[in-house]
Coordinates of C-alpha atoms and ligand atoms in Angstrom, one line a residue:
X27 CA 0.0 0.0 0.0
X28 CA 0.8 4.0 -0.5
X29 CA 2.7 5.2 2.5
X30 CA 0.5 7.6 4.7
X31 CA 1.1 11.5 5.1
X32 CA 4.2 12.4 5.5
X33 CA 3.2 15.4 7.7
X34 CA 1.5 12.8 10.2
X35 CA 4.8 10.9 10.3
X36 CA 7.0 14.0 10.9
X37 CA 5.7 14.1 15.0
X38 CA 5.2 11.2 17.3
X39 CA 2.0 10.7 19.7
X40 CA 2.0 13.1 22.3
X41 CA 4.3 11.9 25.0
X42 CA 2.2 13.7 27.6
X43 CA -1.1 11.5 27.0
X44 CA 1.4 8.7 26.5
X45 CA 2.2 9.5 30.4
X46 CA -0.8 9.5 31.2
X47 CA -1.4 5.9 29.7
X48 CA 2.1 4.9 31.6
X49 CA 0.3 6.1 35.2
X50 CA -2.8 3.9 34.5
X51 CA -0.6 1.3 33.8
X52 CA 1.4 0.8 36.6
X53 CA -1.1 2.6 38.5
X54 CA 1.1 5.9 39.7
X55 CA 0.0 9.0 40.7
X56 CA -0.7 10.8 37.3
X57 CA 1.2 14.6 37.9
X58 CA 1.8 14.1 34.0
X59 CA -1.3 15.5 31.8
X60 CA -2.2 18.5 33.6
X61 CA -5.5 18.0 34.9
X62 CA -7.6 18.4 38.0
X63 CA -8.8 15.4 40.3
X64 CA -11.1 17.5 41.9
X65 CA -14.8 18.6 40.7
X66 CA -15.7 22.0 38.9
X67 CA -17.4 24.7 40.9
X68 CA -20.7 23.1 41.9
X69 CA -22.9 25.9 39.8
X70 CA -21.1 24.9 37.1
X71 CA -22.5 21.3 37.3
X72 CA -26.0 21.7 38.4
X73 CA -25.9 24.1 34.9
X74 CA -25.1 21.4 33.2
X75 CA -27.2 18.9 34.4
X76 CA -30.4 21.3 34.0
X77 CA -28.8 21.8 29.9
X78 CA -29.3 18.2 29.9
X79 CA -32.7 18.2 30.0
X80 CA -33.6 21.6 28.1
X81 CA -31.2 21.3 25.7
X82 CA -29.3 22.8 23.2
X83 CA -28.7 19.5 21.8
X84 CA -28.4 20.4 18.3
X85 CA -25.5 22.3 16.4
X86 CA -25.2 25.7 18.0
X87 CA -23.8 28.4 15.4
X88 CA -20.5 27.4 14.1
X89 CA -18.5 30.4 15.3
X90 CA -20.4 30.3 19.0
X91 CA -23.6 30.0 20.4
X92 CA -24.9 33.5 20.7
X93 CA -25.3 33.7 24.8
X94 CA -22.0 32.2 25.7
X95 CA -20.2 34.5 22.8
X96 CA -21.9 37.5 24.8
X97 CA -21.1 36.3 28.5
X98 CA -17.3 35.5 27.5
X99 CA -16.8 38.9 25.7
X100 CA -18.4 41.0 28.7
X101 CA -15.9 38.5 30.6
X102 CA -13.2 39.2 28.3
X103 CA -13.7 43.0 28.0
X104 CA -13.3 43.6 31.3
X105 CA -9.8 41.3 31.9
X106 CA -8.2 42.3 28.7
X107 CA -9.1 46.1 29.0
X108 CA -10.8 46.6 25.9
X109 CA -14.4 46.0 24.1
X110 CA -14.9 43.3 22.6
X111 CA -17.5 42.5 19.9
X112 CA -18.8 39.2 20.6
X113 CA -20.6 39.3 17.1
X114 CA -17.4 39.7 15.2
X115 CA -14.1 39.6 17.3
X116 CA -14.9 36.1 18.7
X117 CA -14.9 32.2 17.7
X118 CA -15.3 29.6 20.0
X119 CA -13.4 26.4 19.5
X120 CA -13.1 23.0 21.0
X121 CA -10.6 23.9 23.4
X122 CA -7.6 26.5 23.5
X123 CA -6.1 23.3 21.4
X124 CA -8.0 24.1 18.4
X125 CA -7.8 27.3 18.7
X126 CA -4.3 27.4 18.5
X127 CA -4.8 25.4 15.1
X128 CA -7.1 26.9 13.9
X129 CA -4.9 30.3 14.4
X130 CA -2.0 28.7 12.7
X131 CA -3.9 27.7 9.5
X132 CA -5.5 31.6 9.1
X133 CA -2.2 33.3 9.7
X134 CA 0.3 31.3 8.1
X135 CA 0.7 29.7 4.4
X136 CA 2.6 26.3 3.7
X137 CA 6.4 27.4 3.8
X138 CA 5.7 30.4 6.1
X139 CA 7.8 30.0 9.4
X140 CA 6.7 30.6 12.7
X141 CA 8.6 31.9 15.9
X142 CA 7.9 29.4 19.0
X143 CA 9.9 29.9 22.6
X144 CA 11.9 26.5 23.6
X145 CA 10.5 24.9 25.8
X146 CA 7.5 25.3 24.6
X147 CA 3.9 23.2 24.9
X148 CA 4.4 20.2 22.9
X149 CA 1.2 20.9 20.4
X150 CA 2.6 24.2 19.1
X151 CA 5.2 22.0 17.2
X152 CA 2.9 19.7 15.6
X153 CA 0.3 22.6 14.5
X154 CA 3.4 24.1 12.9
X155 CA 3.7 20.7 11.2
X156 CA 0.2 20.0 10.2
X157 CA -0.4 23.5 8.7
X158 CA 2.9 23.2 6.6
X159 CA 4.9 25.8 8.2
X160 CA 8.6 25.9 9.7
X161 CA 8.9 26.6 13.4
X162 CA 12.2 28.8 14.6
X163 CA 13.1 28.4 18.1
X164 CA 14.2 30.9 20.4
X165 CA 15.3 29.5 23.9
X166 CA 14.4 30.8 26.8
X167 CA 17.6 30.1 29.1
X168 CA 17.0 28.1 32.2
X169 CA 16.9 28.3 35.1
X170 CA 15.1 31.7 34.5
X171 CA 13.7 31.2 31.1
X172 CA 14.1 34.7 29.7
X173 CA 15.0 35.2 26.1
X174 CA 17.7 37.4 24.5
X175 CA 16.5 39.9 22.7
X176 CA 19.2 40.1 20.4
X177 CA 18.5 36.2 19.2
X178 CA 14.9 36.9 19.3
X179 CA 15.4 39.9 16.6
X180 CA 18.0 37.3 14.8
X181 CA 14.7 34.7 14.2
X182 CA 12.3 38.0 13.1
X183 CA 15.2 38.9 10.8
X184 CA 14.0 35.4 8.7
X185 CA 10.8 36.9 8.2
X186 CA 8.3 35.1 10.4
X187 CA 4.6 35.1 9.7
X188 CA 3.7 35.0 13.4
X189 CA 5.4 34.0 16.7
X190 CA 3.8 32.1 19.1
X191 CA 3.3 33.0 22.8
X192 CA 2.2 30.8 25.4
X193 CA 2.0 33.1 28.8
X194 CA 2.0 32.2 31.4
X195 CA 4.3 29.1 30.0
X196 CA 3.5 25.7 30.1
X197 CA 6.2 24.2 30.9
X198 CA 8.6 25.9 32.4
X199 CA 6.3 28.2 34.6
X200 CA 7.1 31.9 33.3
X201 CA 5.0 34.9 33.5
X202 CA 6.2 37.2 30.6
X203 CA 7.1 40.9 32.3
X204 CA 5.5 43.8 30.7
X205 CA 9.1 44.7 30.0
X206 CA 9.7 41.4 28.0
X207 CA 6.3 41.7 26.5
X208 CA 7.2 44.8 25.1
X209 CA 9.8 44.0 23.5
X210 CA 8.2 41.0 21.2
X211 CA 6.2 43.6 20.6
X212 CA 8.3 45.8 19.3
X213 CA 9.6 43.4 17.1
X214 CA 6.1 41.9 16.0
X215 CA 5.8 45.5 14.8
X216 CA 8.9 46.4 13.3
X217 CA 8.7 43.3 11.1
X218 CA 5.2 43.0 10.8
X219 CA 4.4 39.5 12.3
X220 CA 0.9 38.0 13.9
X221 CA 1.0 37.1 17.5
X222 CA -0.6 34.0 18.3
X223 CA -0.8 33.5 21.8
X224 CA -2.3 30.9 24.3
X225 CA -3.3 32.0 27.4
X226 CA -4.9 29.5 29.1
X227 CA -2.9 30.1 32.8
X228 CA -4.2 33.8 32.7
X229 CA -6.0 33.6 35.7
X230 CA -3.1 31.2 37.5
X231 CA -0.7 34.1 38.6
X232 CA 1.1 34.0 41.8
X233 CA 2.0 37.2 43.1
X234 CA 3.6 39.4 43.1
X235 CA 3.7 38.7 39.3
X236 CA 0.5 39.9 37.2
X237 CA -0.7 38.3 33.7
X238 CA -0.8 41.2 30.8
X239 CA -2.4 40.0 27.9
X240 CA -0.6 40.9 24.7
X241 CA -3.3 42.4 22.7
X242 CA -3.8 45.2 25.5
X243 CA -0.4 46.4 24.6
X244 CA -0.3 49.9 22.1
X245 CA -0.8 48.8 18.8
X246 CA -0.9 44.9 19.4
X247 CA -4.8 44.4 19.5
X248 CA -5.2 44.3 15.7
X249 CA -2.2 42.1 14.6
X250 CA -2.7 39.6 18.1
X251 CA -4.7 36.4 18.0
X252 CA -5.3 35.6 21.2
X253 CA -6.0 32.1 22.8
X254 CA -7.5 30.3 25.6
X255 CA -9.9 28.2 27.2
X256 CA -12.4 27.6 29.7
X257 CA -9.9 24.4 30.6
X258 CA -8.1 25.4 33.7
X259 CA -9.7 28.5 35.0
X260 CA -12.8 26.2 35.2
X261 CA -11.3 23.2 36.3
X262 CA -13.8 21.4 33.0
X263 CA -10.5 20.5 30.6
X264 CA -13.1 17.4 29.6
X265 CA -16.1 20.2 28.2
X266 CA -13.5 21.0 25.7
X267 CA -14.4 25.2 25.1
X268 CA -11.9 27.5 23.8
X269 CA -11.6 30.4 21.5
X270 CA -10.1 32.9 19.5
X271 CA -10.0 36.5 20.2
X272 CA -9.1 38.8 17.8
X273 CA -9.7 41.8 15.2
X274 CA -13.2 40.8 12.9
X275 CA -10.9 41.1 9.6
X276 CA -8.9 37.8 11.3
X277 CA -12.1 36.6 13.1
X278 CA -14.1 36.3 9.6
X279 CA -10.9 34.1 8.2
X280 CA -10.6 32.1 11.6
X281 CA -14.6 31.2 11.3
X282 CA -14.2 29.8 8.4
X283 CA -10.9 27.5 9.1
X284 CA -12.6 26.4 12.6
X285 CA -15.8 25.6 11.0
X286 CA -14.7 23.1 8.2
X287 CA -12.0 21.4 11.5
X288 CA -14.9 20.6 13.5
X289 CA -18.1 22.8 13.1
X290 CA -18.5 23.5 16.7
X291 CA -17.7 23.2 20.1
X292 CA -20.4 21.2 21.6
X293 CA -23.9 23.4 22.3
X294 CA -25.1 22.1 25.6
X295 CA -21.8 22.9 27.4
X296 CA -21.3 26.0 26.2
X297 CA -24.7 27.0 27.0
X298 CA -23.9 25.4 30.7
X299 CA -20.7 27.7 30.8
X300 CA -22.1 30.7 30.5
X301 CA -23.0 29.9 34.0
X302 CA -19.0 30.3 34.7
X303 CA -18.9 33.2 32.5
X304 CA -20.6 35.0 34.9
X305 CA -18.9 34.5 37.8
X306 CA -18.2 36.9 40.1
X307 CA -14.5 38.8 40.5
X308 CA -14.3 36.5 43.6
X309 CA -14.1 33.1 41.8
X310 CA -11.1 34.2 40.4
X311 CA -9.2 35.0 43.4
X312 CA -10.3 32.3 45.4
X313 CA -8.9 29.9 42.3
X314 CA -6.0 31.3 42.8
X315 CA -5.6 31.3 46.2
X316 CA -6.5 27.6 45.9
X317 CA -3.7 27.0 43.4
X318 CA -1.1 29.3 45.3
X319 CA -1.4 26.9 48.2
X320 CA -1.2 24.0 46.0
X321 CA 2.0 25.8 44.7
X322 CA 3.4 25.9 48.2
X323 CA 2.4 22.9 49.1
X324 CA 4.2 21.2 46.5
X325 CA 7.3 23.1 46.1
X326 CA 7.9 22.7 49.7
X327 CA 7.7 19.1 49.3
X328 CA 10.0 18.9 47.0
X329 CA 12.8 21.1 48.6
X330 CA 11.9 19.0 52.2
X331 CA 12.8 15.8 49.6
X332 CA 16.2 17.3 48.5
X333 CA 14.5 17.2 45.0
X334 CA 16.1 20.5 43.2
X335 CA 13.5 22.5 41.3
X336 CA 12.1 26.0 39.8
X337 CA 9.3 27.2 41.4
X338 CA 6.5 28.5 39.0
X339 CA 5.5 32.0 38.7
X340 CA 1.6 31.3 36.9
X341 CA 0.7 28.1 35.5
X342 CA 0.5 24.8 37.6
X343 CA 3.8 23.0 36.2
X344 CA 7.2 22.5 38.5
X345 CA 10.4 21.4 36.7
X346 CA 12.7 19.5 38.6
X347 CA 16.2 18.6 38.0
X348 CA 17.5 15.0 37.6
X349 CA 20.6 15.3 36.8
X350 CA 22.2 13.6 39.7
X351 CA 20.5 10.1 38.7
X352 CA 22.9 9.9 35.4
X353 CA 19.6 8.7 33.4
X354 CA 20.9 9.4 29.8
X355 CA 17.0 9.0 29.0
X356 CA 14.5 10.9 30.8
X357 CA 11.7 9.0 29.0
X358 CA 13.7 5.9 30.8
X359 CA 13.6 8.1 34.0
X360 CA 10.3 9.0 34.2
X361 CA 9.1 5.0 33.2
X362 CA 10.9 4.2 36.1
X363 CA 9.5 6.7 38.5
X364 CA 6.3 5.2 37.2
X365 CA 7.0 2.0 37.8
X366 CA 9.3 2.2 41.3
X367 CA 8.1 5.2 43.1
X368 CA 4.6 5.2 41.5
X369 CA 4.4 9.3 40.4
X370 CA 3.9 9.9 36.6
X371 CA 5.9 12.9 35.0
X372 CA 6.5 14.0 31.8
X373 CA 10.3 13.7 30.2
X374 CA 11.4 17.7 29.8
X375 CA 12.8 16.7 26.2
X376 CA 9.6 16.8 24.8
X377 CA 9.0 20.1 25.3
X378 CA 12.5 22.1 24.4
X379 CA 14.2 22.0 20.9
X380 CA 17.5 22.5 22.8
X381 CA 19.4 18.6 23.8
X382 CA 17.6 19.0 27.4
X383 CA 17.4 15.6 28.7
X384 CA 17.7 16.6 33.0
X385 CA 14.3 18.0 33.7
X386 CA 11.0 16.3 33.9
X387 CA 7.8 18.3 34.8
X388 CA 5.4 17.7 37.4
X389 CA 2.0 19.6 37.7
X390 CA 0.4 20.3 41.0
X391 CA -3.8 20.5 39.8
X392 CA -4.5 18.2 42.2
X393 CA -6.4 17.8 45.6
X394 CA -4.3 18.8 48.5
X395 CA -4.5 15.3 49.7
X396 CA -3.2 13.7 46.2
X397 CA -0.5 16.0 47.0
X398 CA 0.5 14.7 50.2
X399 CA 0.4 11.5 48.7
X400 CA 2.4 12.2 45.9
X401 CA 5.0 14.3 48.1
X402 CA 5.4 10.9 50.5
X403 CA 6.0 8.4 47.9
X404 CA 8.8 11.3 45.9
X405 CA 10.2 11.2 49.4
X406 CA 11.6 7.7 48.5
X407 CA 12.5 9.1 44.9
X408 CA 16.3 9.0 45.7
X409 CA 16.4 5.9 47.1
X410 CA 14.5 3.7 44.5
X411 CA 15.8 6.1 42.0
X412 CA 19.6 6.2 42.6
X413 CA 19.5 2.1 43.7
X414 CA 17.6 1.3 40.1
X415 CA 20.6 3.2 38.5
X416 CA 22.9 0.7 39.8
X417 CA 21.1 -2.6 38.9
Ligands
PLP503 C1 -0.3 25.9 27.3 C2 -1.5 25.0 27.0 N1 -2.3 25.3 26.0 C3 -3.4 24.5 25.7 C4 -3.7 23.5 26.5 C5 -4.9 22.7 26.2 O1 -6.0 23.5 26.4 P1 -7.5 23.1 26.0 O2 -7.9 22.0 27.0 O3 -8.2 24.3 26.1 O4 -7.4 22.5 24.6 C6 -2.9 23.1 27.6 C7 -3.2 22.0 28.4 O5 -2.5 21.5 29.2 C8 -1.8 23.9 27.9 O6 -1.0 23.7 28.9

């Protein structure tokens, strides 16, 4: 037979989900895929489970039912400090994942390249793939993860169609300052790129830091697609609702690419999550105060374990350093701490372009309890760790 694609053989499975399958397996503690083990706000449910007998349960309007397009953009508005027109600056997607593809294939042709920050979320290098265009990585330098300016003007000077920005970072934990952010900008303008970004951490900010979005910068709202979901702030990553922010001369292309990928997110849950749309200012702060002492809770573990790491300043992702186990694999490394200690993480070399094999990724979106857990069997991580070495 023909061989198949060669643009689906250019990227492996996801090694996150494959994680994920690893911790069923041996039945570990999954702190790979970032999800939460705990329920959504209870509103948020009883919605739902009142949309299941009313209905919508046909299509709703490809680009967004009309309600929720309304409650996210007075939501939106008043976070991103501008109006926005939820009859033409919006289209919902099925998660922040499609609407990062769905950005991709508006903005750039086949050929075009693309600016994405290494380490970066391991789905921004596949889009690339899938919609034909050539990522150029920039590093951000650990263990702070800033760029250099002078190497991110180097990748503009190839003529990018857009660079991608994922802030706050998943994985390494950063929260862009305005200072930084002003200086892609700078740059977006000077060589006239797009801005995709993904923002779904906006609302998972530990202070003192503060999330800007990028559009709200001068001059950035009309060349700035900007992306995120109802995933994380919601704690509902399995309702799968996303979208796409941006000027209606991109919106109008964007409708048109998301509707022929998938028509539309699913009607009854959007029409549930307008219920979360509407939350008060209060939600949002007691999410993060929820997450911040999930944060401490964690990284204190860690350091009490001797288990070197970089604390996160948004997001809910902690890299920690392996290199004292000599594991030339961190795949190997992390199948092992499946297996022997019973924690799933996710290898650090799937997510930077650089040869970064010392770092795996734990995230901390989980009940405090599943924490504790987790902390006491990563207490014995040295022990099992170093002894499996020397078998
Ligand atoms: C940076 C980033 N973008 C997107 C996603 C996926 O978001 P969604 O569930 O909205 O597709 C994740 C999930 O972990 C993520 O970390």
């Amino acid at each position: 037979m023909k061989d198949l694609s060669e643009r689906s053989a250019q990227f492996t499975d996801s090694v996150i989900r494959r994680m994920t399958r690893i911790s069923l397996q041996y039945k570990a503690l999954n702190l790979s895929q970032g999800f939460p083990d705990f329920d959504p706000p209870k509103e948020l449910t009883a919605a739902l489970a009142e949309t299941a007998g009313s209905g919508p349960h046909q299509y709703s309007i490809t680009w967004g039912a009309q309600n929720f397009r309304a409650a996210l953009a007075e939501k939106q508005s008043r976070c991103m400090g501008r109006a926005i027109d939820p009859e033409k600056e919006i289209v919902v997607t099925c998660g922040s994942t499609e609407a990062m593809m769905a950005a991709m294939l508006t903005v750039t042709n086949p050929g075009d390249k693309v600016i994405v920050f290494s380490p970066f979320y391991e789905n921004y290098g596949a889009d690339a793939i899938l919609a034909g265009a050539e990522p150029i990585y920039v590093p951000l330098v650990p263990p702070e993860f800033r760029f250099d300016p002078d190497v991110l003007e180097d990748a503009f000077r190839q003529k990018p169609k857009a660079l991608i920005l994922c802030n706050p970072s998943n994985p390494c934990g950063r929260v862009f300052t305005r200072a930084e952010l002003e200086t892609i900008a700078a740059l977006a303008a000077k060589y006239d790129a797009y801005v995709i970004t993904d923002e779904v951490y906006e609302h998972i900010v530990y202070a003192p830091q503060r999330h800007v979005y990028f559009s709200s910068l001068p001059g950035m709202a009309e060349r700035t697609l900007s992306c995120s979901s109802l995933s994380k702030t919601y704690s509902i990553t399995g309702w799968r609702l996303g979208y796409i922010i941006a000027p209606d001369r991109i919106i109008e292309a964007a409708r048109k690419v998301h509707d022929f990928l998938t028509v539309g997110a699913a009607a009854p849950l959007q029409e549930a999550a307008v219920t979360a749309l509407r939350f008060p200012q209060e939600y949002y702060q007691s999410l993060l105060d929820e997450y911040t002492e999930k944060r401490s809770i964690f990284v204190t573990g860690l350091r009490d374990a001797g288990i070197p790491h970089i604390p996160p300043e948004g997001a809910y992702y902690v890299l920690a350093d392996i290199s004292e186990y000599g594991y030339k694999s961190d795949l190997e490394f992390c199948e092992t701490l499946a297996r022997e200690v019973g924690i799933g993480a996710v290898p650090g070399s799937s997510f930077f372009r650089e040869p970064v094999n010392h770092l795996i990724r734990f995230h901390f979106a989980k009940k405090n309890e599943t924490l504790y857990e987790a902390l006491n069997r990563l207490e014995s991580m040295r022990k099992k760790m170093l002894r499996g070495q020397e078998n």
